[in-house]
Coordinates of C-alpha atoms and ligand atoms in Angstrom, one line a residue:
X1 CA 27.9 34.4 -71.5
X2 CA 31.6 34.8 -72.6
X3 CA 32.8 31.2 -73.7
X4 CA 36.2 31.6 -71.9
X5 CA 36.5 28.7 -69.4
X6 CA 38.7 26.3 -69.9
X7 CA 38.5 22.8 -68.6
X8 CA 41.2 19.9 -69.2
X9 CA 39.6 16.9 -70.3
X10 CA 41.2 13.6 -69.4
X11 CA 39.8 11.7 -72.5
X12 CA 41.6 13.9 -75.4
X13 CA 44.2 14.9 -72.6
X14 CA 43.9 18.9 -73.5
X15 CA 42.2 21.8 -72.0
X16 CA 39.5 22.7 -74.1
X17 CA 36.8 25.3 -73.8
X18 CA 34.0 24.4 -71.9
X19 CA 30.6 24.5 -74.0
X20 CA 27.8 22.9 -72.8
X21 CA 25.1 20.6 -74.7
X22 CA 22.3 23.4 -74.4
X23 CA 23.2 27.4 -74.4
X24 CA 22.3 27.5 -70.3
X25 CA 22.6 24.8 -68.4
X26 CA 24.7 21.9 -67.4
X27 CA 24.2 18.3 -66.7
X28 CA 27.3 16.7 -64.8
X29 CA 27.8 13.5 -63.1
X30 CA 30.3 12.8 -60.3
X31 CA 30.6 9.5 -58.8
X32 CA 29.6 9.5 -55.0
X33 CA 31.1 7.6 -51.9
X34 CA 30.3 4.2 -51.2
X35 CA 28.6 4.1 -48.1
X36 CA 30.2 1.3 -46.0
X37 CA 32.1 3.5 -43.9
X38 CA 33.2 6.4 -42.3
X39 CA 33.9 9.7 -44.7
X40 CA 37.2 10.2 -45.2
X41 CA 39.8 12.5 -46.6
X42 CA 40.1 10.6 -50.2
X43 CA 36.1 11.4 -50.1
X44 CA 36.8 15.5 -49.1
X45 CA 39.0 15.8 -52.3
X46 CA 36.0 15.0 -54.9
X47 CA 33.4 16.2 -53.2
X48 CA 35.3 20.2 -52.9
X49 CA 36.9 20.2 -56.7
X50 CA 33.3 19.4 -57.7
X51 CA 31.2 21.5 -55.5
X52 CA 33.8 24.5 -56.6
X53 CA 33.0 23.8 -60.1
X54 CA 29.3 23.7 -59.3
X55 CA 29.6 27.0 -57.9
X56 CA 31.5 28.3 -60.3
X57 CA 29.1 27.3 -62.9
X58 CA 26.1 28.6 -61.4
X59 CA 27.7 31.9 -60.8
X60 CA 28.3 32.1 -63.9
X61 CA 25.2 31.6 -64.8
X62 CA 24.2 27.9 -65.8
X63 CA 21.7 25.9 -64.3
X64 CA 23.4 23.1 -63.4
X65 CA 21.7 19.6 -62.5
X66 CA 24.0 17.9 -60.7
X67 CA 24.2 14.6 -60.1
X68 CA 26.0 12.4 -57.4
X69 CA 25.6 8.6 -56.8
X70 CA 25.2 6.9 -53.9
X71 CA 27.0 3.5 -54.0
X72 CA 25.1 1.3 -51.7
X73 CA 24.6 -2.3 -52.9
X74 CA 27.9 -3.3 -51.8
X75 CA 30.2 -3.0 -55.0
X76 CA 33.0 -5.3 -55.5
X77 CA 36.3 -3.3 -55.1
X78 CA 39.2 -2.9 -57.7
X79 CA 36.8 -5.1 -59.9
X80 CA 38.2 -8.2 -58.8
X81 CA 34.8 -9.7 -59.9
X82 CA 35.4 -11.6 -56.4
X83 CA 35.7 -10.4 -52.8
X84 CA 32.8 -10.1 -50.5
X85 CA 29.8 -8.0 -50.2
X86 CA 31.1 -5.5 -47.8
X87 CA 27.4 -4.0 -46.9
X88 CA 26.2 -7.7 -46.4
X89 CA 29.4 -8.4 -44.4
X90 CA 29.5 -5.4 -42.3
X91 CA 25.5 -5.8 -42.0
X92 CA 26.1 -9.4 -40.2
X93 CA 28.7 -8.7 -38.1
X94 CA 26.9 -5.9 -36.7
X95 CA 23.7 -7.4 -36.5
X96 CA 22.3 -4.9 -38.9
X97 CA 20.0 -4.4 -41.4
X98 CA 22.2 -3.4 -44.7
X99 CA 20.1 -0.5 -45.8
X100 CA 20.6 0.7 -41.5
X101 CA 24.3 0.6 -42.7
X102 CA 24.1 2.2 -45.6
X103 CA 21.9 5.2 -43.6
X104 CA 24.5 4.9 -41.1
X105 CA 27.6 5.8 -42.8
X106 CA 25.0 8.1 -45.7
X107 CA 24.3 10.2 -42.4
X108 CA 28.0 10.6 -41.3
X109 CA 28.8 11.5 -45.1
X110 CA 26.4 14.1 -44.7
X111 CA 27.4 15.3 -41.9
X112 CA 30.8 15.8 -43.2
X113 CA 29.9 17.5 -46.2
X114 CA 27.7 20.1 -44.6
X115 CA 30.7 20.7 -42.0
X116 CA 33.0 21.1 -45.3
X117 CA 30.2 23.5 -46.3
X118 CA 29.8 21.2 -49.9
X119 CA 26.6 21.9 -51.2
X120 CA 24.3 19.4 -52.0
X121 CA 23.9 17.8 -55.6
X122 CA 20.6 18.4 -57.0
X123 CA 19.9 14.6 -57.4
X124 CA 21.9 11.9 -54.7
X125 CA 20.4 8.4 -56.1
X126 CA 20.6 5.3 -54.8
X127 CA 22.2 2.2 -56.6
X128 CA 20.1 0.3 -54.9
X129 CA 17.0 2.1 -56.0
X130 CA 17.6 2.1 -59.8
X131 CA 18.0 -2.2 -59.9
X132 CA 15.2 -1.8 -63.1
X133 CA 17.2 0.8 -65.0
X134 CA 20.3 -1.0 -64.9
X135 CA 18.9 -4.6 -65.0
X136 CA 17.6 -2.8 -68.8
X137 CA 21.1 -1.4 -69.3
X138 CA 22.4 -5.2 -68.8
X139 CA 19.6 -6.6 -71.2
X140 CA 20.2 -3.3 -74.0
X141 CA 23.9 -4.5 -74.3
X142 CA 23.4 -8.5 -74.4
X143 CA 21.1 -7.4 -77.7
X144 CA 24.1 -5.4 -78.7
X145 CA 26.4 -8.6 -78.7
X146 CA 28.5 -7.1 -76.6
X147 CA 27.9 -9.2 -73.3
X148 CA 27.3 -13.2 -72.6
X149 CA 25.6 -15.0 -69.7
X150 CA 27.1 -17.3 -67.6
X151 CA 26.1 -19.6 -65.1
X152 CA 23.9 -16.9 -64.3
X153 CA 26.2 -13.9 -64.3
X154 CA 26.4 -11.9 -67.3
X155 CA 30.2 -10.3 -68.3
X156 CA 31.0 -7.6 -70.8
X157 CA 33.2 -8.9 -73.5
X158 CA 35.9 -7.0 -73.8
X159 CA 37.6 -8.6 -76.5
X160 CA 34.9 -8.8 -78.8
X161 CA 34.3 -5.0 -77.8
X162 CA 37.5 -3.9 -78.7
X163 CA 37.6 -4.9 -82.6
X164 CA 34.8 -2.1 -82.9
X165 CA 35.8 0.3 -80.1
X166 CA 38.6 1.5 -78.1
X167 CA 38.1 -0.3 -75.0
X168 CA 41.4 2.0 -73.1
X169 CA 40.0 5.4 -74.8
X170 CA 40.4 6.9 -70.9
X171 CA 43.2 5.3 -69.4
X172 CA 45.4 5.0 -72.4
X173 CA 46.0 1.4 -71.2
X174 CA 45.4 -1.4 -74.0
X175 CA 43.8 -5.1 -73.6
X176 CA 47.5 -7.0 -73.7
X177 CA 48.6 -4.5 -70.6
X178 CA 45.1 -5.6 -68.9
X179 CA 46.6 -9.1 -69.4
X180 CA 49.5 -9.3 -68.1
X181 CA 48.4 -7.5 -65.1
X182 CA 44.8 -9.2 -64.3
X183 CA 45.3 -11.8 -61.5
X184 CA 43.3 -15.0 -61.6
X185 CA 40.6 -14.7 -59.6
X186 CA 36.8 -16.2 -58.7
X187 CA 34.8 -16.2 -61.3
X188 CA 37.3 -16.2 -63.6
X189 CA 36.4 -19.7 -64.8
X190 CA 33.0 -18.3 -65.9
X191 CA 34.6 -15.5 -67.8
X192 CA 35.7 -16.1 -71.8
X193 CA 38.6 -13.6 -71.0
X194 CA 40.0 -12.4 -67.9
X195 CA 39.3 -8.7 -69.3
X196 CA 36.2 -8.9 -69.3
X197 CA 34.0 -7.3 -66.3
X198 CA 30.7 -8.4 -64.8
X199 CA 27.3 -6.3 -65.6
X200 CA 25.2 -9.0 -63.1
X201 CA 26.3 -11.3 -60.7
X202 CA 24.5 -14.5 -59.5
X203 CA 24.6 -14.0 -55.4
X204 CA 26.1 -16.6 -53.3
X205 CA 23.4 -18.4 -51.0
X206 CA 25.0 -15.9 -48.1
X207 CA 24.6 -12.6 -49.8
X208 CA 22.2 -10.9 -48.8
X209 CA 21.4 -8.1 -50.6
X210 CA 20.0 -9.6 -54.1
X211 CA 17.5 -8.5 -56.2
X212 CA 15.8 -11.5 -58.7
X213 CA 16.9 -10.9 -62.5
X214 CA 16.0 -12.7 -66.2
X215 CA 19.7 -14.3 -65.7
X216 CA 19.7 -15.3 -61.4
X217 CA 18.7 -13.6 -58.0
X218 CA 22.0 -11.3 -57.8
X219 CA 23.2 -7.6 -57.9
X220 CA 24.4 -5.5 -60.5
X221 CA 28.1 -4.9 -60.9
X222 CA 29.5 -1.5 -59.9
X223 CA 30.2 0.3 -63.2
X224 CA 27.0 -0.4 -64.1
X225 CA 25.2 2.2 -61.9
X226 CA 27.1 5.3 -63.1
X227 CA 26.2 4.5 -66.6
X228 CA 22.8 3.8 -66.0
X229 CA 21.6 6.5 -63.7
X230 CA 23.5 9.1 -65.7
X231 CA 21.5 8.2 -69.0
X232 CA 18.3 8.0 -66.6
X233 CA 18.7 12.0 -64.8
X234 CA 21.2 13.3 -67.1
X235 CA 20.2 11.6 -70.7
X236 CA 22.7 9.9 -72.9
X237 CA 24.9 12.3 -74.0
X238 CA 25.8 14.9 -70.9
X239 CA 28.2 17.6 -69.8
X240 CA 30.3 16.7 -67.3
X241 CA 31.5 13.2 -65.8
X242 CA 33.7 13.9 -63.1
X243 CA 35.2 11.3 -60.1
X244 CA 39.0 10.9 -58.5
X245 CA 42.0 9.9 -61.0
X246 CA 41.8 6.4 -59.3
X247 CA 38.2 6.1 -61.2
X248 CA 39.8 6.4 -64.2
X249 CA 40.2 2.3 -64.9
X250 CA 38.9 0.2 -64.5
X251 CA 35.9 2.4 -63.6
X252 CA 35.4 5.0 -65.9
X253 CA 36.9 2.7 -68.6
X254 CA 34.4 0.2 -68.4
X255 CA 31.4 3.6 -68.1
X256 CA 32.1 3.9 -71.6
X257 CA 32.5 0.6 -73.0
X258 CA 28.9 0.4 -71.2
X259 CA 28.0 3.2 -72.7
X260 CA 29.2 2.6 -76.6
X261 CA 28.1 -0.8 -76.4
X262 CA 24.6 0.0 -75.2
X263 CA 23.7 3.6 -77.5
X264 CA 26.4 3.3 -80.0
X265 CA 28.4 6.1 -78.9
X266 CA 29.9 8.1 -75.3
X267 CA 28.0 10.1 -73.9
X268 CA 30.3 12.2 -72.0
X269 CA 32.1 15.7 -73.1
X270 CA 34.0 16.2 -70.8
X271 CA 36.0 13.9 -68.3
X272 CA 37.0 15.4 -64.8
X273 CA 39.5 13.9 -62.7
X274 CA 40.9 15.2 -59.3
X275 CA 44.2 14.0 -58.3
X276 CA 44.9 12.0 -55.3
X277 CA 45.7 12.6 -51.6
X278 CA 48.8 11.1 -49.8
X279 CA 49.5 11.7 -45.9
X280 CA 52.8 12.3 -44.8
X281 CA 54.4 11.5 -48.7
X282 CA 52.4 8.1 -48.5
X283 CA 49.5 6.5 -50.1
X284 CA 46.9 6.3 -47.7
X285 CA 45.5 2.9 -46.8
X286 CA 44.1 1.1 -43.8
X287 CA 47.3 -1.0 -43.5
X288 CA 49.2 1.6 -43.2
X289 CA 47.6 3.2 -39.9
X290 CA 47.7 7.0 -41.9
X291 CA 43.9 6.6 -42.7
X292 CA 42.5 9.3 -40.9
X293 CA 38.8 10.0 -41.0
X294 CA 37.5 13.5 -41.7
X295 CA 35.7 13.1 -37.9
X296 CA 38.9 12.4 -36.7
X297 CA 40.7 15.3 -37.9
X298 CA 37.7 18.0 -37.1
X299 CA 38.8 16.4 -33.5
X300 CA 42.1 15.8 -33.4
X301 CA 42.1 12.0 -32.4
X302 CA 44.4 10.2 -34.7
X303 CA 48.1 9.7 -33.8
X304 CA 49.1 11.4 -36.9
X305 CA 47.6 14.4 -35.8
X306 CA 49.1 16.8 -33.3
X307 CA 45.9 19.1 -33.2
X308 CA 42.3 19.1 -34.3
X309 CA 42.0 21.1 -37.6
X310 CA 38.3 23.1 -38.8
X311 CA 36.7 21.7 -42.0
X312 CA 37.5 25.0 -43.3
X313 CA 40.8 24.5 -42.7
X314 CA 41.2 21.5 -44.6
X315 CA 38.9 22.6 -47.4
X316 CA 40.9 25.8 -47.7
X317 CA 44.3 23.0 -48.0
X318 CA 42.7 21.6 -50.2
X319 CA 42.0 24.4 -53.0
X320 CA 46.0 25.7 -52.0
X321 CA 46.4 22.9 -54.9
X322 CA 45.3 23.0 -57.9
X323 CA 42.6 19.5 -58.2
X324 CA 45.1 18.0 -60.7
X325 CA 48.5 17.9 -58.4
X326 CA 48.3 15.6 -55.6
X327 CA 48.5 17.1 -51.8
X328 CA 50.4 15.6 -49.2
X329 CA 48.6 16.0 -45.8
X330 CA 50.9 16.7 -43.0
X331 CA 50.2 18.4 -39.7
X332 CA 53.3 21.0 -40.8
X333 CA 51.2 22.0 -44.1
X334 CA 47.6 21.8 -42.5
X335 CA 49.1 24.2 -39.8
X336 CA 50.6 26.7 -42.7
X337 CA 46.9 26.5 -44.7
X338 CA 45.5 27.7 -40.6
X339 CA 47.2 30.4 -40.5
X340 CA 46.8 31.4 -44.3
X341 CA 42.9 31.1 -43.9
X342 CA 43.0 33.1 -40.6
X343 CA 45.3 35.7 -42.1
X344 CA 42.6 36.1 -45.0
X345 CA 39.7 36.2 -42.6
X346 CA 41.1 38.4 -40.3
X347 CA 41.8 40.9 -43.3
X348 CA 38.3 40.5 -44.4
X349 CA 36.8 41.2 -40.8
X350 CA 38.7 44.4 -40.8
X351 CA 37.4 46.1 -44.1
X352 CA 34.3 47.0 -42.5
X353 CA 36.1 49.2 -40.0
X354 CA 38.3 50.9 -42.5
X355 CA 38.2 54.4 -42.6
X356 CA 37.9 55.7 -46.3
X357 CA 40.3 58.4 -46.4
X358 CA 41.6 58.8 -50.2
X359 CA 39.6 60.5 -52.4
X360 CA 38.5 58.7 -55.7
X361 CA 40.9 59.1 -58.6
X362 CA 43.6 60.7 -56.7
X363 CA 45.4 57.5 -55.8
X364 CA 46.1 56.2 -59.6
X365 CA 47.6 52.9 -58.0
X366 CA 45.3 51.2 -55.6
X367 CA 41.8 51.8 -57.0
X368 CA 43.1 49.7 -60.4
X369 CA 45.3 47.1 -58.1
X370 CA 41.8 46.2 -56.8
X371 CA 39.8 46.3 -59.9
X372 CA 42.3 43.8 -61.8
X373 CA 41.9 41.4 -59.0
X374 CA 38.5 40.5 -60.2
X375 CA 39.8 40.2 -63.8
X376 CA 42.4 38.2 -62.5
X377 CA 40.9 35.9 -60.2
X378 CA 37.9 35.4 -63.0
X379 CA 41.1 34.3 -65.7
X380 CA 42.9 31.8 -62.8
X381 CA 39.1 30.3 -62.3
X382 CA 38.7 29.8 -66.1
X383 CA 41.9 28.6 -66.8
X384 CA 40.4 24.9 -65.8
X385 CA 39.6 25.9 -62.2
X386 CA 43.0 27.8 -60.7
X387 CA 42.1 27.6 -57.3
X388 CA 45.8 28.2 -55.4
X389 CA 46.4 31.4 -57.7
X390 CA 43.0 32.5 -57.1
X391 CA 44.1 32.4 -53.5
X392 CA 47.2 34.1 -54.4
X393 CA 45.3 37.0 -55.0
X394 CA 42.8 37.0 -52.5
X395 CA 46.4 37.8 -50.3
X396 CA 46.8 40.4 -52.2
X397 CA 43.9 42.0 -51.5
X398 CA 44.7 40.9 -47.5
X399 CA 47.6 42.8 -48.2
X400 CA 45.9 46.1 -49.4
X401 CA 43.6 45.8 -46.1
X402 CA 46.1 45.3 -43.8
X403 CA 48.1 48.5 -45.4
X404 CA 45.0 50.5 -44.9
X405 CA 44.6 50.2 -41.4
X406 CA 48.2 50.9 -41.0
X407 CA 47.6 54.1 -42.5
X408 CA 49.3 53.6 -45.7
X409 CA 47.1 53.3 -48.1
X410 CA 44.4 55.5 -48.6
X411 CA 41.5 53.8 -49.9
X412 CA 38.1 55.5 -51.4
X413 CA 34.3 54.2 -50.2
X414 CA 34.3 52.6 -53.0
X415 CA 37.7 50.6 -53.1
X416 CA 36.7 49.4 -49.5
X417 CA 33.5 48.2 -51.2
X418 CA 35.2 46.6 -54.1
X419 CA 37.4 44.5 -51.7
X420 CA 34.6 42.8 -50.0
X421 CA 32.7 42.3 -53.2
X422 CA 36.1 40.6 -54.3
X423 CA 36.3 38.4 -50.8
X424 CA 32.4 37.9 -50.9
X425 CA 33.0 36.4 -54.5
X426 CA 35.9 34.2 -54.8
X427 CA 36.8 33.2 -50.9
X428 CA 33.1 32.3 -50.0
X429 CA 30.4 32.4 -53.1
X430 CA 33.4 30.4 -55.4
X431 CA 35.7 28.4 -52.9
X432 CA 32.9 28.3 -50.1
X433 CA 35.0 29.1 -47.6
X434 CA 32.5 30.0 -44.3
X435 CA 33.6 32.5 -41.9
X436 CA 34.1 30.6 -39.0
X437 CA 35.8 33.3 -37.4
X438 CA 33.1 35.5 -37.7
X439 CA 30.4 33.5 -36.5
X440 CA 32.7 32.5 -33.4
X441 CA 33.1 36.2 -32.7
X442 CA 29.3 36.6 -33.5
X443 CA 28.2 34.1 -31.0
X444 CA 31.0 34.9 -28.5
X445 CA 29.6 38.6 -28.6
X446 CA 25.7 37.7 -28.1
X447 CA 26.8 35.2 -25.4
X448 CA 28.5 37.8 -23.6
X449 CA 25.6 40.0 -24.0
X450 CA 23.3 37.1 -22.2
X451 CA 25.4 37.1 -19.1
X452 CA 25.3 40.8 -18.9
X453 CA 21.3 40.7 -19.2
X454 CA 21.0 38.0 -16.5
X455 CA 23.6 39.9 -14.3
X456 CA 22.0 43.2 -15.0
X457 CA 18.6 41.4 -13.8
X458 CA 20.0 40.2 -11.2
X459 CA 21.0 43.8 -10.1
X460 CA 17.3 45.0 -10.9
X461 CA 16.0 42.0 -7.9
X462 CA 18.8 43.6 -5.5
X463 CA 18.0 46.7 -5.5
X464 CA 14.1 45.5 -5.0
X465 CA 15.4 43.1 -2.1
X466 CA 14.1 40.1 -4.1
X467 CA 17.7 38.3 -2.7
X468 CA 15.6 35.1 -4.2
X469 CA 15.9 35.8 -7.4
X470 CA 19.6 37.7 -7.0
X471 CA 20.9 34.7 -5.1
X472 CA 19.8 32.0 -7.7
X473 CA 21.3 34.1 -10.6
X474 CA 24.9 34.2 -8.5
X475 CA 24.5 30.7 -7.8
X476 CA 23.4 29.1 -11.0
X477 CA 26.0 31.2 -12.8
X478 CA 28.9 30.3 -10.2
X479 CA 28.0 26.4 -10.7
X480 CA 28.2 26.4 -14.7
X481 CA 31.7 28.2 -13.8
X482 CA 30.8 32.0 -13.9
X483 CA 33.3 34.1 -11.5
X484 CA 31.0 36.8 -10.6
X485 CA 32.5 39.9 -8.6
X486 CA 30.5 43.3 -7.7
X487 CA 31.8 46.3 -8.0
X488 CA 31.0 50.0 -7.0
X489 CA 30.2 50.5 -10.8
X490 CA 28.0 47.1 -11.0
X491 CA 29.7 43.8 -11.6
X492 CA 32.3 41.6 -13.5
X493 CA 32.6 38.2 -14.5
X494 CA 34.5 35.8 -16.2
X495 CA 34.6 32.3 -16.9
X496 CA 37.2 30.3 -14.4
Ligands
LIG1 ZN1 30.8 5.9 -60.8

């Protein structure tokens, strides 16, 4: 396998060539959605950088385990070591069981994903079924030194952590930063710095998810899953670690210290971050009412939105960027990436009724036009996953098509053949773009050949005076909203 991909790695900050632990395959990591509610864009973005790297990977030819999390013991955002459970809280408001939460929203996230046409990882565990493995994790860096129990919580020293190692190796930030910005919070009283971050919390007599420990009856804290479950499927040193730039700290951060403090050194080669999403030039968040779930745009019910849009349509928005730049939803831009995707599609569903009318080798131009869109899609992918420009010249090739059925461009057999290796390839093996418009025109056509086999029946019971049979055809038809007319030649119909 050539060694020519190039990936940028946030930790040294440069694109380096991609070489994996063992000659053929792959072990990567990306952190998964916490599952307290509904999937939403900032999960889309992830989920399709990674999955297009997956692909790309195994096409070209690793076998890749991939890993993705499933944060379901109710994780205590931005690490304010304080806040509630939001599984446990959503679980008694609803009247739930937390796990019938957790399968709630894990359902909808599927259901998402497979609409976004995401493959699935090849392991999705559970926080909450690897308690043992990170419970060991906690009790592997308290033997280290680099963690201290308190009032039955246990906290990650940071301090203490940093005179060995670089506790800011990832985010570039350093400890007196962390400082000034760390607000005073619960638990801070139990903490011997406000840096440092908690690998086991004691629960509150309320919470109800807790699982008993050698320190309290609590639950881990959130970094600590990644890190453990990683060693556990992945081993301790690994490929790829991948996750949204907003992972970076304290998250990711803190995977590391976990990790140095616990083995003695990182186990990850290379870092992966995807930038972030903003709708309408904002930041989305609840609070300000541009928080649209990916349900909601598939049907169009958000006041932001001014149509529904296909999950191929906003994956195909999404990989118009490339996974570092942000992308600013707006219905303008998601209506431009429409009509892109159906341009492309449209070309594609034509090739197979192009006629090949040049002979091979006597046009010098187009035969080599097509053949160095391959080459050149291949160098955009491995220059640290190119998606727009691979689009770029997937138009190209649109282009081409759309000249041949004009009639300007003579194209050989085998130059037809090569574009729709090239679309097969890169716009639905690589970017997994599904051909909706195909399969609507598939199912419109064997639909339409349905009512033409009842109406044709119904003909057959005419013409043998069964007016039974004839008469509940008509009717049935007419009632689901069939306009059915006779003619001397047969019949017609539509749909009213
Ligand atoms: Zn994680």
């Amino acid at each position: 396998m050539d060694n020519n991909l190039f990936i940028y790695n946030t930790l040294s900050r440069k694109k380096e060539i991609f070489t994996p632990l063992l000659e053929n395959r792959v072990g990567m990591y990306v952190c998964g959605p916490t599952v307290y509610g509904d999937p939403h864009l900032g999960h889309a973005r992830p989920a399709i950088t990674f999955d297009v790297l997956f692909r790309y990977l195994t096409h070209r030819g690793y076998k890749v385990r991939y890993v993705r999390n499933i944060t379901d013991v109710g994780h205590l955002v931005n690490d304010a070591d304080a806040g509630e459970d939001k599984i446990a809280k959503k679980a008694k408001l609803e009247n739930l069981e937390p796990m019938e939460v957790v399968q709630y929203y894990l359902n909808r996230y599927h259901k998402a994903m497979e609409a976004l046409n995401v493959l699935p990882p090849s392991i999705e565990p559970h926080a909450s079924g690897h308690i043992i493995e990170q419970i060991q994790l906690v009790k592997d860096i308290l033997d280290k030194g680099f963690a201290y129990e308190s009032a039955g919580s246990v906290y990650f020293d940071v301090p203490k952590y940093n005179k060995q190692h670089n506790y800011g190796v990832l985010s570039g930030r350093n400890i007196e930063d962390m400082l000034n910005t760390t607000r005073e919070l619960e638990g801070q009283d139990e903490k011997h710095n406000p840096v440092d971050f908690a690998l086991w919390k004691k629960a509150s007599p309320e919470h109800i998810m807790r699982w008993s420990s050698p320190w309290s009856d609590g639950f881990p804290g959130w970094h600590l899953e990644c890190t453990a479950m990683s060693k556990k499927y992945l081993g301790a040193e690994f490929d790829i670690h991948g996750g949204g730039m907003d992972l970076i700290f304290p998250h990711h951060e803190c995977e590391i210290a976990q990790s140095v403090a616990s083995t003695g050194h990182e186990g990850v080669r290379y870092w992966m971050h995807n930038n972030m999403i903003t709708v309408n030039g904002q930041k989305m968040g609840k609070s300000l009412g541009n928080f649209i779930n990916l349900a909601q745009f598939f049907d169009g019910k958000h006041e932001l939105l001014t149509q529904s849009y296909t999950p191929m349509t906003i994956r195909f928005f999404i990989l118009q960027a490339h996974y570092r730049s942000t992308v600013d939803f707006s219905n303008e831009a998601l209506q431009a990436a429409e009509k892109g995707l159906s341009r492309l599609l449209e070309a594609y569903n034509r090739i197979d009724s192009l006629p090949p009318t040049g002979v091979a080798g006597t046009d010098p131009q187009s035969p080599a036009d097509i053949q160095s869109l391959f080459a050149k899609s291949e160098e955009a992918m491995n220059d640290d996953l190119n998606t727009p420009i691979v689009i770029s010249y997937l138009f190209e090739a649109a282009r081409i098509i759309n000249s041949a059925a004009a009639g300007q461009m003579p194209l050989t057999a085998g130059d037809i053949q090569k574009l729709k290796d090239l679309f097969n390839l890169y716009l639905f093996d690589i970017l997994g773009i599904k051909n909706e418009q195909k399969a609507e025109n598939a199912s419109y056509e064997a639909f339409e050949k349905a009512i033409d086999l009842l109406l044709n029946l119904r003909m057959q019971a005419k013409q043998n005076k069964d007016w039974a049979t004839s008469d509940k055809i008509r009717n049935e038809l007419t009632a689901l909203g069939f306009e059915i007319k006779d003619t001397k030649d047969g019949f017609e119909w539509k749909m009213a």
